[in-house]
Short mmCIF file of C-alpha atoms and ligand atoms in Angstrom, two decimals:
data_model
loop_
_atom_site.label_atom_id
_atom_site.label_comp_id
_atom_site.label_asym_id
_atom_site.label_seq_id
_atom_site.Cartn_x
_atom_site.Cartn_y
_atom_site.Cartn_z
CA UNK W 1 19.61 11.39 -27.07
CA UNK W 2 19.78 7.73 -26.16
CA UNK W 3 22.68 5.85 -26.84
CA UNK W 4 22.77 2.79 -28.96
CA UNK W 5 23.03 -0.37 -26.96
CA UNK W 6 25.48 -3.08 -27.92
CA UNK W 7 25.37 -7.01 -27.33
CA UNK W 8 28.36 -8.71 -27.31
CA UNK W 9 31.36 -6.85 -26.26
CA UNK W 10 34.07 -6.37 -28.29
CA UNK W 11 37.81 -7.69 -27.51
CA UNK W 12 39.38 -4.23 -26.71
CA UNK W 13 43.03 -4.25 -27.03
CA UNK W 14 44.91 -1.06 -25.54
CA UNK W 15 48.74 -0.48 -26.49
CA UNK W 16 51.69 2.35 -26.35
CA UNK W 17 53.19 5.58 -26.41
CA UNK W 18 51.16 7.79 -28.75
CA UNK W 19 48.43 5.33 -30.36
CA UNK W 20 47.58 4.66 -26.78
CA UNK W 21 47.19 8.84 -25.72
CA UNK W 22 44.99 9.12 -29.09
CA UNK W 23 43.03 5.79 -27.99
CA UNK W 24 41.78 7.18 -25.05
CA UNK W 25 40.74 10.31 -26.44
CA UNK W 26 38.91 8.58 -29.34
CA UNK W 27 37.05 6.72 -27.44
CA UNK W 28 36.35 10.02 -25.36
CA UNK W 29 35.37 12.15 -28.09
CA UNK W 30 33.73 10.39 -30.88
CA UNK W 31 32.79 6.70 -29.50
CA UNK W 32 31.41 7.28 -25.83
CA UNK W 33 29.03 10.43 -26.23
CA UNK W 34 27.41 8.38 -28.68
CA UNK W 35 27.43 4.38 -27.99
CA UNK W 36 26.77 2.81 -24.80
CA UNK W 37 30.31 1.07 -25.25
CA UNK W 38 30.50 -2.51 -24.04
CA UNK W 39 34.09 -4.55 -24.08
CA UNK W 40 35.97 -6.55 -22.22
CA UNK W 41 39.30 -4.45 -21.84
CA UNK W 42 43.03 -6.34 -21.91
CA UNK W 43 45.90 -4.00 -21.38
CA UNK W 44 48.04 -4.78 -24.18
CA UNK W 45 50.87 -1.45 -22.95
CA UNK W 46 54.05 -3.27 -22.88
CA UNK W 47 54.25 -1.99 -18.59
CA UNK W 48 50.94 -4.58 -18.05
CA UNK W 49 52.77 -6.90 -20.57
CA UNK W 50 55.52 -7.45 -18.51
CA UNK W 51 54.03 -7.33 -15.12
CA UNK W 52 51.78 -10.56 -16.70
CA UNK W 53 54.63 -12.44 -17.98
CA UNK W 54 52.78 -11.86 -21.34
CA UNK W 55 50.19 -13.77 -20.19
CA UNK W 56 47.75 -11.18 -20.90
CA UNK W 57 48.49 -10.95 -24.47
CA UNK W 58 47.53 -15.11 -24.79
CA UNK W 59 44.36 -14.16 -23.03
CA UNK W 60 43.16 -11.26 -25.02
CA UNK W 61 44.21 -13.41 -28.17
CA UNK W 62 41.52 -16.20 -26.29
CA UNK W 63 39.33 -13.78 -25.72
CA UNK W 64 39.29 -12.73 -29.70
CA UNK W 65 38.39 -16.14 -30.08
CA UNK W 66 35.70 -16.87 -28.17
CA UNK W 67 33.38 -13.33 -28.76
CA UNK W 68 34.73 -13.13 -32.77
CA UNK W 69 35.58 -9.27 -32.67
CA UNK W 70 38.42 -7.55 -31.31
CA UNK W 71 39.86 -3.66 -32.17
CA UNK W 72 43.78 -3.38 -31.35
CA UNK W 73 45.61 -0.42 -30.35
CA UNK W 74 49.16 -0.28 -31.86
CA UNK W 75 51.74 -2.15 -29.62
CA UNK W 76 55.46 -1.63 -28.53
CA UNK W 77 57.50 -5.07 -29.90
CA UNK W 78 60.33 -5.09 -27.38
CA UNK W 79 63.92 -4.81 -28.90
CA UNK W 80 67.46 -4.85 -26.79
CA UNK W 81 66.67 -0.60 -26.27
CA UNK W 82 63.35 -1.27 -25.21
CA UNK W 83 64.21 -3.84 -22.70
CA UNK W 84 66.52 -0.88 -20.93
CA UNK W 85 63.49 1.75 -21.43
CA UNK W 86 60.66 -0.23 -19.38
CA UNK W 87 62.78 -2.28 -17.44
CA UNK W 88 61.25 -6.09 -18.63
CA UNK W 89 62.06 -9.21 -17.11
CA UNK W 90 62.19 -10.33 -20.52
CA UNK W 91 62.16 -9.80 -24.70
CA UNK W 92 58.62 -10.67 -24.61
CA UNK W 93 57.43 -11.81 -28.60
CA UNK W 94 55.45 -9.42 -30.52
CA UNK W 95 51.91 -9.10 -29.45
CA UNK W 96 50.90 -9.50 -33.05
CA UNK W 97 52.86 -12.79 -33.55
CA UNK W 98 50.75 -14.26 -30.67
CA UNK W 99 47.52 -12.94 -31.91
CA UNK W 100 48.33 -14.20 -35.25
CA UNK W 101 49.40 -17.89 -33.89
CA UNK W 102 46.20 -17.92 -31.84
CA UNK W 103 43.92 -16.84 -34.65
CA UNK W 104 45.85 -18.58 -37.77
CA UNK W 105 44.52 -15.52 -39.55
CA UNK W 106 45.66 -13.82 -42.54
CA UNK W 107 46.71 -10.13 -42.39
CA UNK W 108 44.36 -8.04 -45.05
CA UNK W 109 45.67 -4.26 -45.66
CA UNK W 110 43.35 -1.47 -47.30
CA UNK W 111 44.16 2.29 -48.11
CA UNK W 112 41.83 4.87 -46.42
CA UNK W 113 41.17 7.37 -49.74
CA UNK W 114 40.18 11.06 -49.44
CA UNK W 115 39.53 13.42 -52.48
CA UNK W 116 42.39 16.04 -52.71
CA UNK W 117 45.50 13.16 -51.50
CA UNK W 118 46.11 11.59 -55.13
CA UNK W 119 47.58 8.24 -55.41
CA UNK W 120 51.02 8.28 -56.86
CA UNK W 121 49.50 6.36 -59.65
CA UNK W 122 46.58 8.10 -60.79
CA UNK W 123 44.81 5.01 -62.40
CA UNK W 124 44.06 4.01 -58.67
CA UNK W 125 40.85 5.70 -58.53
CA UNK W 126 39.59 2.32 -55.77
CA UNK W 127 41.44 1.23 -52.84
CA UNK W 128 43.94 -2.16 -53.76
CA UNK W 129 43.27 -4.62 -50.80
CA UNK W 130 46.40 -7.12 -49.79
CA UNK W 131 46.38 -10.41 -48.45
CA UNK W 132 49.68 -11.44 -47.46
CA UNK W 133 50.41 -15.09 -45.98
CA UNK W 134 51.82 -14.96 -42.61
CA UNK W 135 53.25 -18.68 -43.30
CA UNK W 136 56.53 -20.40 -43.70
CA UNK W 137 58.25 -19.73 -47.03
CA UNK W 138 61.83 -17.77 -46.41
CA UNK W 139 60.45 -16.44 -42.74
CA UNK W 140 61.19 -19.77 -41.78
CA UNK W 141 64.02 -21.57 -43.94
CA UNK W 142 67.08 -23.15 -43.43
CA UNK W 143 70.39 -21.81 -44.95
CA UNK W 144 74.00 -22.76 -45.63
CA UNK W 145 77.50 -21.59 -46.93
CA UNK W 146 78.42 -24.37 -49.50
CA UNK W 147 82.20 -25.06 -49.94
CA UNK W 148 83.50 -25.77 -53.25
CA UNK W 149 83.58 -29.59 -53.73
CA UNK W 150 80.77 -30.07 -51.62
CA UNK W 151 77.29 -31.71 -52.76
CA UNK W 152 73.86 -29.98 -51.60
CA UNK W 153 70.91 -32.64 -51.46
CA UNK W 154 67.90 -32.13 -50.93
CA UNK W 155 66.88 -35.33 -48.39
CA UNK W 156 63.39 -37.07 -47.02
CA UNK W 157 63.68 -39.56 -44.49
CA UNK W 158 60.62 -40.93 -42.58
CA UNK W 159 59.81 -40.36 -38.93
CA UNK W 160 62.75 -42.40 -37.50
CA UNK W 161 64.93 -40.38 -40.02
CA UNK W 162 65.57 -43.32 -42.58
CA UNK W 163 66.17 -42.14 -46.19
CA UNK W 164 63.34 -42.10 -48.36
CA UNK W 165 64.29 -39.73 -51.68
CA UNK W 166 66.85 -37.58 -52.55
CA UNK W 167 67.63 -34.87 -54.80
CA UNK W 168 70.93 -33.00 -55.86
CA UNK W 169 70.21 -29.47 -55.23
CA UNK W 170 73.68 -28.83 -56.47
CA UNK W 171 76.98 -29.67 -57.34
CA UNK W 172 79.60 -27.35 -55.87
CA UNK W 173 82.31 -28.16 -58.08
CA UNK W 174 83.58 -24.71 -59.54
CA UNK W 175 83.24 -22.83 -56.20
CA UNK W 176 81.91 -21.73 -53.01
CA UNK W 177 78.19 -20.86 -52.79
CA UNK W 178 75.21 -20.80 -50.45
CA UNK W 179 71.91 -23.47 -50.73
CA UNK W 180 68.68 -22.68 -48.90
CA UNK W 181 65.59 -25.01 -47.41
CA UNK W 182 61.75 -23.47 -47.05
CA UNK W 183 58.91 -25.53 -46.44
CA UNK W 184 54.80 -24.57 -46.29
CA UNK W 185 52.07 -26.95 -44.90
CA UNK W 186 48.61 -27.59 -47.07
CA UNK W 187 46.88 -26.69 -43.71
CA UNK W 188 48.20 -23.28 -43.78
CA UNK W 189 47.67 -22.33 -47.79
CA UNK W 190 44.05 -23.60 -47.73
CA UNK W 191 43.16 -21.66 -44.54
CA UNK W 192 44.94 -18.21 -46.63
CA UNK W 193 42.93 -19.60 -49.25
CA UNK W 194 39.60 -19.63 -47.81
CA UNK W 195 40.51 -16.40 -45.97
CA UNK W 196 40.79 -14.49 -49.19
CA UNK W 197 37.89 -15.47 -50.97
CA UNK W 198 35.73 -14.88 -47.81
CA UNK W 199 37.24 -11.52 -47.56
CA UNK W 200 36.95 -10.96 -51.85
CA UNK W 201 33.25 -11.88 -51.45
CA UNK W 202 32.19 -10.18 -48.14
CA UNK W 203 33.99 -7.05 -49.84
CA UNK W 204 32.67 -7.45 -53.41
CA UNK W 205 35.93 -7.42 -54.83
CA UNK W 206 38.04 -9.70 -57.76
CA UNK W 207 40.85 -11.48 -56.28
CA UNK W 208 44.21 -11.84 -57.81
CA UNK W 209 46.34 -14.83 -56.27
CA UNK W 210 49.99 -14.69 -58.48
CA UNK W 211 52.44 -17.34 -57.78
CA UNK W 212 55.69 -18.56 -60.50
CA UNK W 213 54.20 -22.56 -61.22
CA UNK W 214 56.10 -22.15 -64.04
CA UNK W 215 59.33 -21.99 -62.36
CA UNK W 216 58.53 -23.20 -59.39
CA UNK W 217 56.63 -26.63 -60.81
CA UNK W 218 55.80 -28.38 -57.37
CA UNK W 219 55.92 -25.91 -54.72
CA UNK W 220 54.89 -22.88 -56.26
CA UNK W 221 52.03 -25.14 -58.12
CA UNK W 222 50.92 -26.52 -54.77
CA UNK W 223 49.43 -22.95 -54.07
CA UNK W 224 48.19 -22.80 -57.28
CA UNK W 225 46.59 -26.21 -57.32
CA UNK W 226 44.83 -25.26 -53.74
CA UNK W 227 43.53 -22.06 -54.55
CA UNK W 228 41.89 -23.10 -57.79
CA UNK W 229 40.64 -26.56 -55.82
CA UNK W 230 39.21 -24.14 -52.88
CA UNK W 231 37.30 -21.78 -55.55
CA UNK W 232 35.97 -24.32 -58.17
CA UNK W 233 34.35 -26.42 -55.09
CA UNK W 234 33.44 -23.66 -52.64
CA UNK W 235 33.48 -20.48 -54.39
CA UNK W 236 32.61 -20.17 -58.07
CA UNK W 237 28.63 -20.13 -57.33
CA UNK W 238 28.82 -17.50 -54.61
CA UNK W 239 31.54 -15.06 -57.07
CA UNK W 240 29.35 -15.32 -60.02
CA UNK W 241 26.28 -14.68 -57.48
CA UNK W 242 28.26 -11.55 -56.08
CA UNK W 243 29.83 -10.13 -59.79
CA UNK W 244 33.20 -10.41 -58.52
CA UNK W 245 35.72 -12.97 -60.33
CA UNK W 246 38.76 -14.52 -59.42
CA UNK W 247 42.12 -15.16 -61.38
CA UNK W 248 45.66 -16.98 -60.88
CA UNK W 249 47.94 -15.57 -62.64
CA UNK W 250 52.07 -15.63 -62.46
CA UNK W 251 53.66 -12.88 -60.14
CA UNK W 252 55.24 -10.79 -62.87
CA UNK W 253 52.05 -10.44 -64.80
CA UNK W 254 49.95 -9.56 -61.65
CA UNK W 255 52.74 -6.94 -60.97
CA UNK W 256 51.54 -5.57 -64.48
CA UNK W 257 47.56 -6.04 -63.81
CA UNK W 258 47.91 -4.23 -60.43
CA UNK W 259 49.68 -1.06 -61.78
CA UNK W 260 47.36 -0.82 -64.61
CA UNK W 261 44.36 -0.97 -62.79
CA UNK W 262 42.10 1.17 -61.12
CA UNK W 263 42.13 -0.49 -57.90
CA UNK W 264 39.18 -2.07 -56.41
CA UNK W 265 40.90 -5.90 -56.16
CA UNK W 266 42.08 -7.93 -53.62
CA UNK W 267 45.83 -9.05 -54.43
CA UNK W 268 46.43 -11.80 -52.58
CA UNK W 269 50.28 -12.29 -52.29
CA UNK W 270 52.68 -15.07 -50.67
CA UNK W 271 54.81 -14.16 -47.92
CA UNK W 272 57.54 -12.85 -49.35
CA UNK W 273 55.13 -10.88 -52.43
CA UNK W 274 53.12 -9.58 -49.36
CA UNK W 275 55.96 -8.47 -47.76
CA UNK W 276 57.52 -6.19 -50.18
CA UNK W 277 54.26 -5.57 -51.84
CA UNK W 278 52.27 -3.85 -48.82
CA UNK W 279 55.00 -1.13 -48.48
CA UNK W 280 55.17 -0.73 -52.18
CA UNK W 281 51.20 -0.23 -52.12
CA UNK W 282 50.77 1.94 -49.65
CA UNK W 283 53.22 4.58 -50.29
CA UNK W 284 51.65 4.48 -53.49
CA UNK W 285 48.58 5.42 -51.78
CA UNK W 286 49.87 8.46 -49.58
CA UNK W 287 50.17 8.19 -45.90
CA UNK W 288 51.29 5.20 -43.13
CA UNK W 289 48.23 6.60 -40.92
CA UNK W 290 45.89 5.75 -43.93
CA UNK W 291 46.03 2.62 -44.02
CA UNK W 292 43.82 0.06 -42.10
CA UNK W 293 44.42 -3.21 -41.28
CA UNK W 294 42.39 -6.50 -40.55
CA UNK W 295 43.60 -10.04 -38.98
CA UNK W 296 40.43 -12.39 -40.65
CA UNK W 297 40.59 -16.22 -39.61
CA UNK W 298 38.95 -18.95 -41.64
CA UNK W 299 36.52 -19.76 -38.93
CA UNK W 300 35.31 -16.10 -38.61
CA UNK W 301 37.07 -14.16 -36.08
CA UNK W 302 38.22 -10.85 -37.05
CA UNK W 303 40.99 -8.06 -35.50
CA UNK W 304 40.83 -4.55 -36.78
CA UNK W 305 43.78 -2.44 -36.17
CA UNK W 306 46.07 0.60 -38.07
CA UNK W 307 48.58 -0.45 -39.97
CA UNK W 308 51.26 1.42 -38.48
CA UNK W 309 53.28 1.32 -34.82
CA UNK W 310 53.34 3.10 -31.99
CA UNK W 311 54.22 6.96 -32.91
CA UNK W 312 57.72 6.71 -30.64
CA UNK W 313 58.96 9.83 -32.13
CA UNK W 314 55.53 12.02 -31.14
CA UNK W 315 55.25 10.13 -27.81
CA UNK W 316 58.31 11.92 -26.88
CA UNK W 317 57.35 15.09 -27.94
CA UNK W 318 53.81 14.24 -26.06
CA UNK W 319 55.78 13.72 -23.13
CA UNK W 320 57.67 17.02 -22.85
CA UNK W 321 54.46 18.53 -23.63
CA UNK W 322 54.99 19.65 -26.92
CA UNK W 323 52.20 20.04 -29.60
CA UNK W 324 51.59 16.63 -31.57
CA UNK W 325 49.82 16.58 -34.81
CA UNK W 326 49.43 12.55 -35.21
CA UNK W 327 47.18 11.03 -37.79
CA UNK W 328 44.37 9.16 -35.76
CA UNK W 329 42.57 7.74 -38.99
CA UNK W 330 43.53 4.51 -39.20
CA UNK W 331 42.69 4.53 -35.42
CA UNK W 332 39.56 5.39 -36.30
CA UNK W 333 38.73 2.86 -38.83
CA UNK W 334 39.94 0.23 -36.53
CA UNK W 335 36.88 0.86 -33.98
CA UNK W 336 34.86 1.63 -37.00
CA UNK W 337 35.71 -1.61 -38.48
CA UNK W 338 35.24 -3.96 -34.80
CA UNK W 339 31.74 -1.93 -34.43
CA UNK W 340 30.57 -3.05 -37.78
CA UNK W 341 31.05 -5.95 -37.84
CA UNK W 342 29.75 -6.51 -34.04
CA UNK W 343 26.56 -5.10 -35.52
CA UNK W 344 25.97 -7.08 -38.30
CA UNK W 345 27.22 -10.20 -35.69
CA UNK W 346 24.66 -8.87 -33.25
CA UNK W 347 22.04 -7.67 -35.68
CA UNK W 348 22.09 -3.90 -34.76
CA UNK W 349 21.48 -1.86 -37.56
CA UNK W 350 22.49 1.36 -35.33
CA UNK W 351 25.82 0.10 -34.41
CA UNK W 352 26.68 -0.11 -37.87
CA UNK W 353 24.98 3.40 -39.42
CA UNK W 354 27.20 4.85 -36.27
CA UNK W 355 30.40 3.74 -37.55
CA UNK W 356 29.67 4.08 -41.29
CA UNK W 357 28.76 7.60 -39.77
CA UNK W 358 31.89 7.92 -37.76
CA UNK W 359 33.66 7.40 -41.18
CA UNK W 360 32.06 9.49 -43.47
CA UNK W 361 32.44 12.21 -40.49
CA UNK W 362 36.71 11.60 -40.36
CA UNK W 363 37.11 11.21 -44.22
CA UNK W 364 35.07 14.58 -44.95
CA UNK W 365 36.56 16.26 -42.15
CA UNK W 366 40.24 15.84 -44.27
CA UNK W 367 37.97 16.52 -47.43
CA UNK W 368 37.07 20.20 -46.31
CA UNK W 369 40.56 20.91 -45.41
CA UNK W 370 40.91 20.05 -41.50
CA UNK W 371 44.26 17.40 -40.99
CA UNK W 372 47.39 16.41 -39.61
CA UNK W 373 50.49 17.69 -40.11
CA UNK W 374 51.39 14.38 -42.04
CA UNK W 375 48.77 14.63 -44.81
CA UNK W 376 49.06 18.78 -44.92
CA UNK W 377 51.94 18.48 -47.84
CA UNK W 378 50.32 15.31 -49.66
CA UNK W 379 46.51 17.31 -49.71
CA UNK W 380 45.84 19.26 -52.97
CA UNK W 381 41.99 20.82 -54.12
CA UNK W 382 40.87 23.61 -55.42
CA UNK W 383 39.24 26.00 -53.44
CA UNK W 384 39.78 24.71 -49.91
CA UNK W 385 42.13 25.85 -47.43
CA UNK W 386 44.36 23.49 -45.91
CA UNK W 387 44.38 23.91 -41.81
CA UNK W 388 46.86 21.71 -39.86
CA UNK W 389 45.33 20.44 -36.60
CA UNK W 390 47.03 18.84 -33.19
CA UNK W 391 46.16 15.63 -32.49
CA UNK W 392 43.35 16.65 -30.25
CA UNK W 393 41.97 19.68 -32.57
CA UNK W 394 41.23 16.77 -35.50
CA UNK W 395 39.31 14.51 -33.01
CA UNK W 396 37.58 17.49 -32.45
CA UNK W 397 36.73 18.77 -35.98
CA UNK W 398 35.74 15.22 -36.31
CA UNK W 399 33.38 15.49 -33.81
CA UNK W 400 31.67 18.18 -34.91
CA UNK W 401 30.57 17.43 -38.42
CA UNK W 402 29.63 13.54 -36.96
P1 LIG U 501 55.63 3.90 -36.67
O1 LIG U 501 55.12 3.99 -35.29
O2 LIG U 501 54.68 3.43 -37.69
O3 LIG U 501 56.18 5.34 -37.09
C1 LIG U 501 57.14 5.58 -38.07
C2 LIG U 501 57.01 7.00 -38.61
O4 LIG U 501 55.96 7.05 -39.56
C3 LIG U 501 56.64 8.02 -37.55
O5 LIG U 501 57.76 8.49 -36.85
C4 LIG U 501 55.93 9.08 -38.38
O6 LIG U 501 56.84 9.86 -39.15
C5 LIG U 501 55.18 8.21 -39.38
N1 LIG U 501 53.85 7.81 -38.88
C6 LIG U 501 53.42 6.55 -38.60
N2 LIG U 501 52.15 6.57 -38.19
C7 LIG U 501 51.77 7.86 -38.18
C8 LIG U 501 50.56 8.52 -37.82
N3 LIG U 501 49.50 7.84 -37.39
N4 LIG U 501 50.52 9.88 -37.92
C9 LIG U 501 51.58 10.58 -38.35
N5 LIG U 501 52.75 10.01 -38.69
C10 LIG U 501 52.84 8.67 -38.61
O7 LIG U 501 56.89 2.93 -36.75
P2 LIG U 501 58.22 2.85 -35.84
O8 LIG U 501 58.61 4.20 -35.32
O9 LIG U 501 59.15 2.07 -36.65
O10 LIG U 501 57.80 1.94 -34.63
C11 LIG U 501 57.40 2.44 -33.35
C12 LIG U 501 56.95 1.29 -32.47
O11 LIG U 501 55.78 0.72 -33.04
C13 LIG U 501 57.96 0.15 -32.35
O12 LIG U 501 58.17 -0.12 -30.98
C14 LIG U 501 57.31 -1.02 -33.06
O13 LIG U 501 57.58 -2.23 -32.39
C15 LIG U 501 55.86 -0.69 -33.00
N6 LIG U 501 55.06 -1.20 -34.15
C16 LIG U 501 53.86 -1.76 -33.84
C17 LIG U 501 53.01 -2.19 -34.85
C18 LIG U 501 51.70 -2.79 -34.45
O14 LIG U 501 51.37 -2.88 -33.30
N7 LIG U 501 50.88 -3.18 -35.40
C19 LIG U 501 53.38 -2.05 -36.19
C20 LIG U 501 54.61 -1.43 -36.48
C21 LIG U 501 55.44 -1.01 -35.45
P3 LIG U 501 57.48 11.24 -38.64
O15 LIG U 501 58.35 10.89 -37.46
O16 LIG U 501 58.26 11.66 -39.84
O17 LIG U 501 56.38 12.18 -38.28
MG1 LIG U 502 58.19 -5.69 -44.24
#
């Protein structure tokens, strides 16, 4: 059998500890043997990191930029205890803060179903998609302790610092307290903005975006105000084209919409929503190595990766050659994802039946019974015997139904 050519390489990304063993050994079993694979490799392992000053993370991020399609493996961000462990010069930033800078993306999440793992909430028939701004908000705010008797303004000056309004936040009078300044740029909501409804229409999905303008008249309404400016000029024609809709709506009602629904939306969520919201949603949904993940910027450049980290707990176990049984799924759908889309970039009609393929192949594998140890307890259907695979044995499986 030939293999099927590609045109562009993709961005290839490689990381740590266990996501980077099961990397290899995807790309051995169920992506070489089958696709003349063409990418332009960066060593993202936190070893090559440091022995680059970093620099190679900036590159691959460049890189990302100027070919449009990237797949990332799962990367160590170095703490104090990680600084001892690989001996860095440094407390290099997290990989996926760079990427993130470099791209100005937004961050869109998506549960991986099978038949037989159940949703906590069994309405959620359809996968819930979430968009979460990577922006400004509390991530980067200004706080104080507030004596009592002291006055909290809230102060614009102009450039040279020169007082232009100012506005009591509060008067401290009966006692101590705390006061807090956030801040978010236009620039940065319209580009989440666009992101969204690209990614709403692309996916044939409705699109939720919730914020509190009712409480929150000027800043909270500046969102609002964006989003609906961004759809009724850019978007309406193409949603109606598509069947998909799109609705504002306050935070505590989309909380209600979401749970009652059977999935299939796109809830886009500010930083602080997304934040809490993503972990929320994909418990719901079953397992952390279910869940894909995709970095989208406005001007078209997309990063598919898993959701979750590094695996430090199997690594180890890996390393003293013990049996692992790590969910590669997500993996998976990450190099499914980049190949996609670098076929429908490339025009390549074979690319892309590969890695619909590929997925079909992984889901039904789970579906007749074949798994990791993580999904064994959460998998319930009638008739089919549940076998718990190692790492290696469910690449395998995989391979043989694809
Ligand atoms: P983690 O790697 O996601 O793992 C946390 C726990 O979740 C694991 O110990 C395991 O539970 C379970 N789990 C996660 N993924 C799994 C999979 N594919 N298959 C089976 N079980 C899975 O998070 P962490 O331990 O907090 O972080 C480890 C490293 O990853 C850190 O250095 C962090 O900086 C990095 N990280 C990177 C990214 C990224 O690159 N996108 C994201 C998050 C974290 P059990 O131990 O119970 O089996
Ligand atoms: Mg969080």
């Amino acid at each position: 059998m030939d293999k099927i050519k590609m045109k562009t390489p993709l961005v290839e990304m490689d990381g740590d500890e266990m996501t980077r063993i099961l990397w290899g050994w995807i790309k051995e079993i169920l992506i070489e043997p089958y696709v003349d694979l063409k990418t332009e490799y960066y060593d993202l392992g936190l070893p090559y990191r440091d022995e680059t000053d970093d620099k190679v993370t900036m590159d691959s991020a460049l890189a990302n930029k100027k070919y449009g399609v990237a797949v990332k493996c799962a990367t160590i961000t170095p703490n104090a205890q990680r600084v001892e462990e690989y001996h860095l010069k440094k407390m290099w930033k997290s990989p996926n803060g760079t990427i993130r800078r470099v791209l100005d993306g937004t961050v869109f999440r998506k549960p991986i179903l099978v038949k037989g793992i159940s949703p906590y909430i069994p309405t959620w028939t359809h996968p819930i998609a979430l968009a979460r701004h990577a922006y400004g908000d509390i991530y980067n705010s200004v706080e104080e302790k507030v004596s009592a008797g002291e006055q909290a303004y809230l102060l614009i000056t102009d450039k040279d610092g020169n007082e232009i309004r100012r506005q009591l936040i509060h008067d401290f009078t009966k006692g101590d307290g705390v006061v807090q300044g956030q801040h978010n740029l236009d620039e940065s909501i319209k580009s989440f903005a666009k992101s969204c409804f690209a990614y709403a229409l692309e996916n044939k999905v409705n699109m939720i975006f919730a914020a509190k303008d009712t409480i929150s008249k000027t800043y909270d309404h500046r969102f609002k105000d964006i989003f609906n400016e961004i759809f009724d000029k850019e978007y309406k024609d193409p949603f109606e084209k598509a069947g998909i809709t799109f609705l504002y709506t306050l935070i505590d009602d989309a909380v209600a919409r979401v749970v009652k629904s059977d999935g299939n939306i796109l809830w886009a969520c500010k930083n602080y929503d997304g934040d809490v919201m993503s972990d929320m949603v994909a418990t719901a949904y079953g397992s952390l190595g279910m869940m894909s993940s995709v970095l989208v910027s406005p001007d078209g450049n997309y990063e598919y990766e898993a959701a979750h980290g590094t695996v430090t707990r199997h690594y180890y176990k890996y390393l003293k050659g013990e049996e692992t049984s790590t969910n590669s799924v997500a993996t998976i759908f990450a190099w499914t994802g980049a190949l996609y889309k670098r076929g429908e970039l490339d025009n390549l009609p074979d690319l892309m039946a590969f890695a619909q393929k590929l997925e079909k192949a992984t889901i039904e594998t789970i579906e007749a019974g074949e798994m990791t140890g993580d999904l064994v307890s959460l998998f319930k259907s009638e008739g089919v015997t549940v076998k718990k695979l190692n790492s290696r044995e469910f690449l395998e499986a995989i391979a043989k139904r694809l």
